[in-house]
Coordinates of C-alpha atoms in Angstrom, one line a residue:
X24 CA -9.2 27.2 8.7
X25 CA -5.4 27.0 8.3
X26 CA -3.1 29.6 6.6
X27 CA -1.5 28.8 3.3
X28 CA 1.8 28.3 5.1
X29 CA 0.4 25.8 7.6
X30 CA -1.5 24.0 4.8
X31 CA 1.8 23.7 2.9
X32 CA 3.5 22.3 6.0
X33 CA 0.6 19.8 6.4
X34 CA 1.0 18.7 2.8
X35 CA 4.7 18.2 3.4
X36 CA 4.0 16.2 6.5
X37 CA 1.5 14.0 4.7
X38 CA 4.1 13.3 2.0
X39 CA 6.8 12.4 4.5
X40 CA 4.5 10.2 6.6
X41 CA 3.3 8.5 3.5
X42 CA 6.9 7.7 2.6
X43 CA 6.9 5.4 5.6
X44 CA 3.9 3.3 4.7
X45 CA 5.7 0.8 2.5
X46 CA 9.4 0.3 3.1
X47 CA 9.1 -1.9 6.1
X48 CA 7.2 -4.4 3.8
X49 CA 8.6 -3.7 0.3
X50 CA 12.3 -3.9 1.5
X51 CA 11.8 -7.6 2.2
X52 CA 11.2 -8.5 -1.5
X53 CA 14.7 -7.9 -2.8
X54 CA 16.1 -9.8 0.2
X55 CA 13.6 -12.7 0.1
X56 CA 16.0 -15.3 -1.2
X57 CA 18.9 -14.0 0.9
X58 CA 16.9 -14.2 4.2
X59 CA 15.4 -17.6 3.2
X60 CA 18.9 -19.1 2.6
X61 CA 20.5 -17.5 5.6
X62 CA 17.8 -18.6 8.1
X63 CA 17.1 -21.9 6.4
X64 CA 13.4 -21.1 5.7
X65 CA 10.8 -22.3 3.2
X66 CA 9.2 -19.8 0.8
X67 CA 6.0 -20.0 2.8
X68 CA 7.9 -19.1 6.0
X69 CA 9.8 -16.2 4.6
X70 CA 6.7 -14.8 2.9
X71 CA 5.2 -14.3 6.4
X72 CA 7.5 -11.2 6.7
X73 CA 5.3 -9.5 4.1
X74 CA 2.0 -11.3 4.9
X75 CA 1.9 -10.5 8.6
X76 CA 2.2 -6.7 8.3
X77 CA -0.4 -6.7 5.6
X78 CA -2.9 -8.7 7.7
X79 CA -2.1 -6.5 10.7
X80 CA -2.9 -3.5 8.5
X81 CA -6.4 -5.0 8.1
X82 CA -6.9 -6.3 11.6
X83 CA -5.8 -3.1 13.4
X84 CA -7.2 -0.5 10.9
X85 CA -10.2 0.0 13.2
X86 CA -7.9 1.3 15.9
X87 CA -7.5 4.5 13.9
X88 CA -10.8 6.1 14.9
X89 CA -10.6 4.7 18.4
X90 CA -7.1 6.1 19.1
X91 CA -8.1 9.4 17.4
X92 CA -11.0 9.8 19.8
X93 CA -9.0 8.6 22.9
X94 CA -5.7 10.5 22.6
X95 CA -6.1 12.7 19.5
X96 CA -4.5 12.7 16.1
X97 CA -1.1 14.2 17.0
X98 CA -0.3 11.8 19.8
X99 CA -1.5 8.9 17.8
X100 CA 0.7 9.9 14.8
X101 CA 3.8 10.3 17.1
X102 CA 3.3 7.0 18.7
X103 CA 2.8 5.1 15.5
X104 CA 5.8 6.7 13.8
X105 CA 7.9 5.9 16.8
X106 CA 6.7 2.3 16.8
X107 CA 7.5 2.0 13.1
X108 CA 11.0 3.5 13.6
X109 CA 11.8 1.1 16.5
X110 CA 10.4 -2.0 14.6
X111 CA 12.4 -1.2 11.5
X112 CA 15.6 -0.4 13.4
X113 CA 15.4 -3.6 15.4
X114 CA 16.1 -5.5 12.1
X115 CA 19.7 -4.4 12.4
X116 CA 20.2 -7.0 15.2
X117 CA 18.5 -9.9 13.4
X118 CA 19.4 -13.1 15.2
X119 CA 16.4 -15.2 14.4
X120 CA 13.3 -15.5 12.3
X121 CA 11.2 -14.7 15.4
X122 CA 12.8 -11.2 15.6
X123 CA 11.9 -10.5 12.0
X124 CA 8.3 -11.7 12.7
X125 CA 8.0 -9.4 15.7
X126 CA 9.2 -6.4 13.6
X127 CA 6.8 -7.3 10.8
X128 CA 3.9 -7.4 13.3
X129 CA 4.8 -4.1 14.9
X130 CA 5.2 -2.3 11.6
X131 CA 1.9 -3.6 10.4
X132 CA 0.1 -2.2 13.4
X133 CA 1.7 1.2 13.0
X134 CA 0.9 1.4 9.3
X135 CA -2.7 0.2 9.9
X136 CA -3.4 3.2 12.2
X137 CA -1.7 5.8 10.1
X138 CA -3.4 5.1 6.8
X139 CA -7.1 5.8 7.7
X140 CA -6.1 8.9 9.7
X141 CA -4.3 10.4 6.7
X142 CA -7.4 9.7 4.5
X143 CA -9.7 11.4 7.0
X144 CA -7.2 14.3 7.4
X145 CA -7.3 14.8 3.6
X146 CA -11.1 14.8 3.5
X147 CA -11.3 17.4 6.3
X148 CA -8.5 19.8 5.5
X149 CA -8.6 19.6 1.7
X150 CA -12.2 19.0 0.7
X151 CA -12.0 20.9 -2.6
X152 CA -8.7 19.3 -3.7
X153 CA -9.1 15.7 -2.5
X154 CA -7.9 14.1 -5.7
X155 CA -4.7 16.2 -5.9
X156 CA -3.8 15.6 -2.2
X157 CA -4.5 11.9 -2.6
X158 CA -2.0 12.1 -5.5
X159 CA 0.6 13.6 -3.2
X160 CA -0.2 10.9 -0.6
X161 CA 0.1 8.1 -3.1
X162 CA 3.2 9.7 -4.6
X163 CA 4.8 9.5 -1.1
X164 CA 3.9 5.9 -0.7
X165 CA 5.2 5.1 -4.2
X166 CA 8.4 6.9 -3.6
X167 CA 8.9 5.0 -0.3
X168 CA 8.3 1.7 -2.2
X169 CA 10.6 2.8 -5.0
X170 CA 13.5 3.8 -2.7
X171 CA 13.2 0.6 -0.6
X172 CA 12.9 -1.8 -3.6
X173 CA 15.7 -0.1 -5.5
X174 CA 18.2 0.7 -2.8
X175 CA 17.8 -2.3 -0.4
X176 CA 19.9 -4.4 -2.8
X177 CA 22.5 -1.7 -3.0
X178 CA 22.7 -1.4 0.8
X179 CA 23.1 -5.2 1.0
X180 CA 26.0 -5.2 -1.5
X181 CA 27.7 -2.5 0.7
X182 CA 27.0 -4.0 4.1
X183 CA 24.6 -6.8 5.1
X184 CA 20.9 -7.6 4.7
X185 CA 20.2 -6.7 8.3
X186 CA 21.5 -3.2 7.7
X187 CA 19.7 -3.0 4.4
X188 CA 16.4 -3.8 6.2
X189 CA 17.0 -1.5 9.2
X190 CA 18.2 1.6 7.4
X191 CA 14.6 2.5 6.5
X192 CA 14.0 3.5 10.2
X193 CA 15.7 6.8 9.2
X194 CA 12.6 8.0 7.2
X195 CA 10.4 7.2 10.2
X196 CA 12.5 9.5 12.2
X197 CA 12.1 12.1 9.5
X198 CA 8.4 11.6 9.7
X199 CA 8.3 12.3 13.4
X200 CA 10.3 15.6 12.8
X201 CA 8.0 16.6 9.9
X202 CA 4.9 16.0 12.0
X203 CA 6.3 18.0 14.9
X204 CA 6.8 21.0 12.6
X205 CA 3.3 21.0 11.2
X206 CA 1.7 20.1 14.6
X207 CA 2.8 23.5 15.8
X208 CA -0.6 24.5 14.2
X209 CA -3.7 22.6 15.5
X210 CA -4.5 19.4 13.7
X211 CA -7.4 17.2 14.5
X212 CA -10.0 15.0 12.8
X213 CA -13.4 15.7 14.2
X214 CA -15.5 12.7 15.1
X215 CA -19.3 12.6 15.4
X216 CA -20.5 10.7 18.4
X217 CA -23.9 9.9 16.8
X218 CA -24.3 9.2 13.1
X219 CA -27.4 10.8 11.6
X220 CA -29.8 7.9 11.0
X221 CA -31.2 9.3 7.7
X222 CA -27.9 9.1 6.0
X223 CA -27.6 5.3 6.2
X224 CA -23.8 5.5 5.9
X225 CA -22.8 2.6 8.1
X226 CA -20.2 0.9 5.9
X227 CA -20.8 -2.5 7.3
X228 CA -24.4 -2.5 6.0
X229 CA -23.6 -1.1 2.6
X230 CA -23.1 -3.3 -0.5
X231 CA -21.1 -0.5 -2.0
X232 CA -18.7 -0.5 0.9
X233 CA -18.3 -4.2 0.6
X234 CA -17.5 -3.9 -3.1
X235 CA -14.8 -1.4 -2.2
X236 CA -13.4 -3.8 0.4
X237 CA -13.1 -6.7 -2.0
X238 CA -11.6 -4.5 -4.7
X239 CA -9.1 -3.0 -2.3
X240 CA -8.2 -6.5 -1.1
X241 CA -7.5 -7.8 -4.6
X242 CA -5.5 -4.6 -5.3
X243 CA -3.5 -5.0 -2.1
X244 CA -2.8 -8.7 -2.8
X245 CA -1.6 -7.9 -6.3
X246 CA 0.6 -5.0 -5.1
X247 CA 2.4 -6.8 -2.4
X248 CA 2.7 -10.0 -4.3
X249 CA 4.3 -8.3 -7.3
X250 CA 6.8 -6.4 -5.1
X251 CA 7.6 -9.5 -3.1
X252 CA 7.9 -12.0 -6.0
X253 CA 9.0 -10.0 -9.0
X254 CA 12.7 -10.2 -8.1
X255 CA 12.6 -14.0 -7.5
X256 CA 10.7 -14.4 -10.8
X257 CA 13.2 -12.3 -12.7
X258 CA 16.1 -14.2 -11.1
X259 CA 14.5 -17.5 -12.1
X260 CA 14.4 -16.2 -15.7
X261 CA 18.2 -15.7 -15.7
X262 CA 18.6 -12.2 -14.4
X263 CA 21.1 -11.3 -11.7
X264 CA 19.9 -9.8 -8.4
X265 CA 21.2 -6.3 -9.5
X266 CA 19.4 -6.6 -12.9
X267 CA 16.2 -7.7 -11.2
X268 CA 16.4 -4.9 -8.8
X269 CA 17.0 -2.4 -11.6
X270 CA 13.9 -3.7 -13.5
X271 CA 11.8 -3.5 -10.3
X272 CA 13.0 0.1 -9.7
X273 CA 12.0 1.0 -13.3
X274 CA 8.5 -0.4 -12.6
X275 CA 8.2 1.6 -9.4
X276 CA 9.2 4.8 -11.1
X277 CA 6.3 4.3 -13.6
X278 CA 4.2 3.6 -10.5
X279 CA 5.2 6.9 -8.9
X280 CA 4.2 8.9 -12.0
X281 CA 0.8 7.1 -11.9
X282 CA 0.5 7.7 -8.2
X283 CA 0.6 11.5 -8.6
X284 CA -0.6 12.0 -12.1
X285 CA -3.6 9.6 -12.3
X286 CA -5.7 11.2 -9.6
X287 CA -5.3 14.6 -11.3
X288 CA -6.5 13.1 -14.6
X289 CA -9.4 11.3 -12.8
X290 CA -10.9 14.6 -11.4
X291 CA -11.5 15.8 -15.0
X292 CA -13.9 12.9 -15.6
X293 CA -17.4 12.4 -14.2
X294 CA -16.9 8.6 -14.1
X295 CA -13.7 6.8 -12.9
X296 CA -14.8 3.5 -14.4
X297 CA -13.4 3.9 -18.0
X298 CA -9.9 4.8 -16.7
X299 CA -10.1 2.0 -14.3
X300 CA -10.9 -0.5 -17.0
X301 CA -8.1 0.7 -19.2
X302 CA -5.4 0.3 -16.5
X303 CA -6.7 -3.1 -15.6
X304 CA -6.5 -4.2 -19.2
X305 CA -2.9 -2.9 -19.4
X306 CA -2.3 -5.1 -16.3
X307 CA -3.5 -8.2 -18.2
X308 CA -1.2 -7.2 -21.2
X309 CA 1.7 -6.9 -18.8
X310 CA 1.2 -10.5 -17.6
X311 CA 1.3 -11.7 -21.2
X312 CA 4.5 -9.9 -21.8
X313 CA 6.1 -11.2 -18.6
X314 CA 5.0 -14.7 -19.6
X315 CA 7.5 -14.8 -22.4
X316 CA 11.0 -16.1 -21.8
X317 CA 12.6 -13.2 -23.7
X318 CA 14.3 -10.8 -21.3
X319 CA 13.4 -7.7 -23.3
X320 CA 9.7 -8.5 -23.4
X321 CA 9.8 -9.5 -19.7
X322 CA 11.3 -6.1 -18.8
X323 CA 8.7 -4.2 -20.9
X324 CA 6.0 -6.2 -19.2
X325 CA 7.4 -5.2 -15.8
X326 CA 7.4 -1.6 -16.8
X327 CA 3.8 -1.8 -18.0
X328 CA 2.8 -3.4 -14.7
X329 CA 3.8 -0.2 -13.0
X330 CA 0.7 1.5 -14.6
X331 CA -2.0 -0.5 -12.8
X332 CA 0.1 -0.8 -9.6
X333 CA 0.4 3.0 -9.5
X334 CA -3.2 3.8 -10.6
X335 CA -5.2 1.3 -8.6
X336 CA -4.3 2.5 -5.1
X337 CA -5.3 6.2 -5.6
X338 CA -8.7 5.0 -7.0
X339 CA -9.2 2.8 -3.9
X340 CA -8.5 5.8 -1.7
X341 CA -10.9 8.0 -3.6
X342 CA -13.8 5.4 -3.5
X343 CA -14.8 6.0 0.1
X344 CA -14.1 9.7 -0.2
X345 CA -16.5 9.9 -3.2
X346 CA -19.2 7.9 -1.4
X347 CA -19.2 9.8 2.0
X348 CA -20.0 13.3 3.1
X349 CA -17.9 14.0 6.2
X350 CA -14.3 13.3 7.4
X351 CA -15.7 11.0 10.1
X352 CA -17.6 8.9 7.5
X353 CA -14.5 8.8 5.3
X354 CA -12.5 7.6 8.3
X355 CA -15.0 4.8 9.1
X356 CA -15.4 3.7 5.4
X357 CA -11.6 3.7 4.8
X358 CA -11.0 1.8 8.1
X359 CA -13.6 -0.8 7.1
X360 CA -12.3 -1.1 3.6
X361 CA -8.7 -1.5 4.8
X362 CA -9.7 -3.9 7.6
X363 CA -11.1 -6.5 5.3
X364 CA -9.0 -5.5 2.3
X365 CA -5.6 -5.9 4.0
X366 CA -6.6 -9.3 5.4
X367 CA -7.5 -10.5 1.9
X368 CA -4.3 -8.8 0.6
X369 CA -2.2 -10.7 3.2
X370 CA -3.7 -14.2 2.7
X371 CA -3.3 -14.4 -1.1
X372 CA 0.5 -13.8 -1.1
X373 CA 0.8 -16.6 1.4
X374 CA -1.2 -18.8 -1.0
X375 CA 1.2 -17.9 -3.8
X376 CA 4.2 -18.8 -1.6
X377 CA 2.6 -22.2 -0.8
X378 CA 1.9 -22.8 -4.5
X379 CA 5.5 -22.1 -5.4
X380 CA 6.8 -24.4 -2.6
X381 CA 4.6 -27.1 -4.1
X382 CA 5.2 -26.5 -7.8
X383 CA 8.6 -24.7 -7.9
X384 CA 7.2 -22.9 -10.9
X385 CA 6.8 -19.1 -11.1
X386 CA 4.5 -19.4 -14.1
X387 CA 1.9 -20.4 -11.5
X388 CA 2.6 -17.1 -9.7
X389 CA 2.1 -15.1 -12.9
X390 CA -1.2 -17.0 -13.5
X391 CA -2.4 -15.9 -10.0
X392 CA -1.6 -12.3 -11.0
X393 CA -3.7 -12.7 -14.1
X394 CA -6.6 -14.1 -12.1
X395 CA -6.4 -11.1 -9.8
X396 CA -6.5 -8.6 -12.7
X397 CA -9.5 -10.4 -14.3
X398 CA -11.4 -10.5 -11.0
X399 CA -10.8 -6.7 -10.4
X400 CA -11.9 -5.9 -14.0
X401 CA -15.3 -7.7 -13.4
X402 CA -15.7 -6.0 -10.0
X403 CA -14.8 -2.6 -11.4
X404 CA -17.6 -2.8 -14.0
X405 CA -20.0 -3.8 -11.2
X406 CA -18.9 -0.8 -9.0
X407 CA -19.2 1.5 -12.0
X408 CA -22.8 0.4 -12.6
X409 CA -23.7 0.8 -8.9
X410 CA -22.2 4.3 -8.9
X411 CA -24.2 5.3 -12.0
X412 CA -27.4 4.0 -10.5
X413 CA -26.7 6.0 -7.2
X414 CA -26.0 9.2 -9.1

């Protein structure tokens, strides 16, 4: 048990750490064309700067329970935040594409380990308020994405793209400080050495867990693809870089409100499926609005897109929490979901980049977004039926 003060500090630390889980990736989007032209890259090559960390977040997610057991939560968090700070800061001395690839890989590893540990931490320390704390967690990530997508272009205008990418190391340093403050009170995620056989909660043998994995993968692919390609799409429609960045910032503000508000709304309903279907339908509507050549309808479509982008991630976080009984199980299910999900989420944006290199038409990109929404809608209905049968 922790006092109210120490719980408040822990919530603050969760928020600050969550701020760090997106800028190393989402800051690339506004600079995509700048980096491509400066380093003479193809769209497929430059997209690797967002693809590699996302795939790393999948491949290395299973390190979370391993490191937690080997060196403990506190040391793991310190090392991962330090790795993230160093990787992001290295971008200030960009001299080649290989340096950027190395920083993308390192950032992906750090984020891969931090994510599942935060989910397990929430399950263990806030079991009666999981949805609310997930909202704070999601709000932190949304805020990090908003700041990085909105301000990276501003920093570029004032300095250089290398500075605009490296400046986000500052919030990783803030994360280390915040964790040091709350770590003055004991923090750990308990792990069970032997799983009770009668529970049958091994996620790799569960159809439900595999459904979560696929859904999370599609959601991740959509999220990073939109944040990566929305500015290039807007610029191809006639907007300036500053206008495109402003529209993207507006979308991420909507996303932030969904990050923190949607989980609170969800806990008032017995089933999450109806709300999930509604926001996926709004996502399909947003694609229709963005498909038009009219700048106003395009901007409205981008704002509407913020609703599913902000609402889908909290639902994905809640899925393994709802399906498991202990923090250790939540850690395992979340790590499994993120392992496969982030790999899927990394591969699809690479496909989009390849399609654009081949077609030079961003309407193909929007069509891929539409396919992702439809696939998630079908899968959401299937998950809802499975959950109803289980209950």
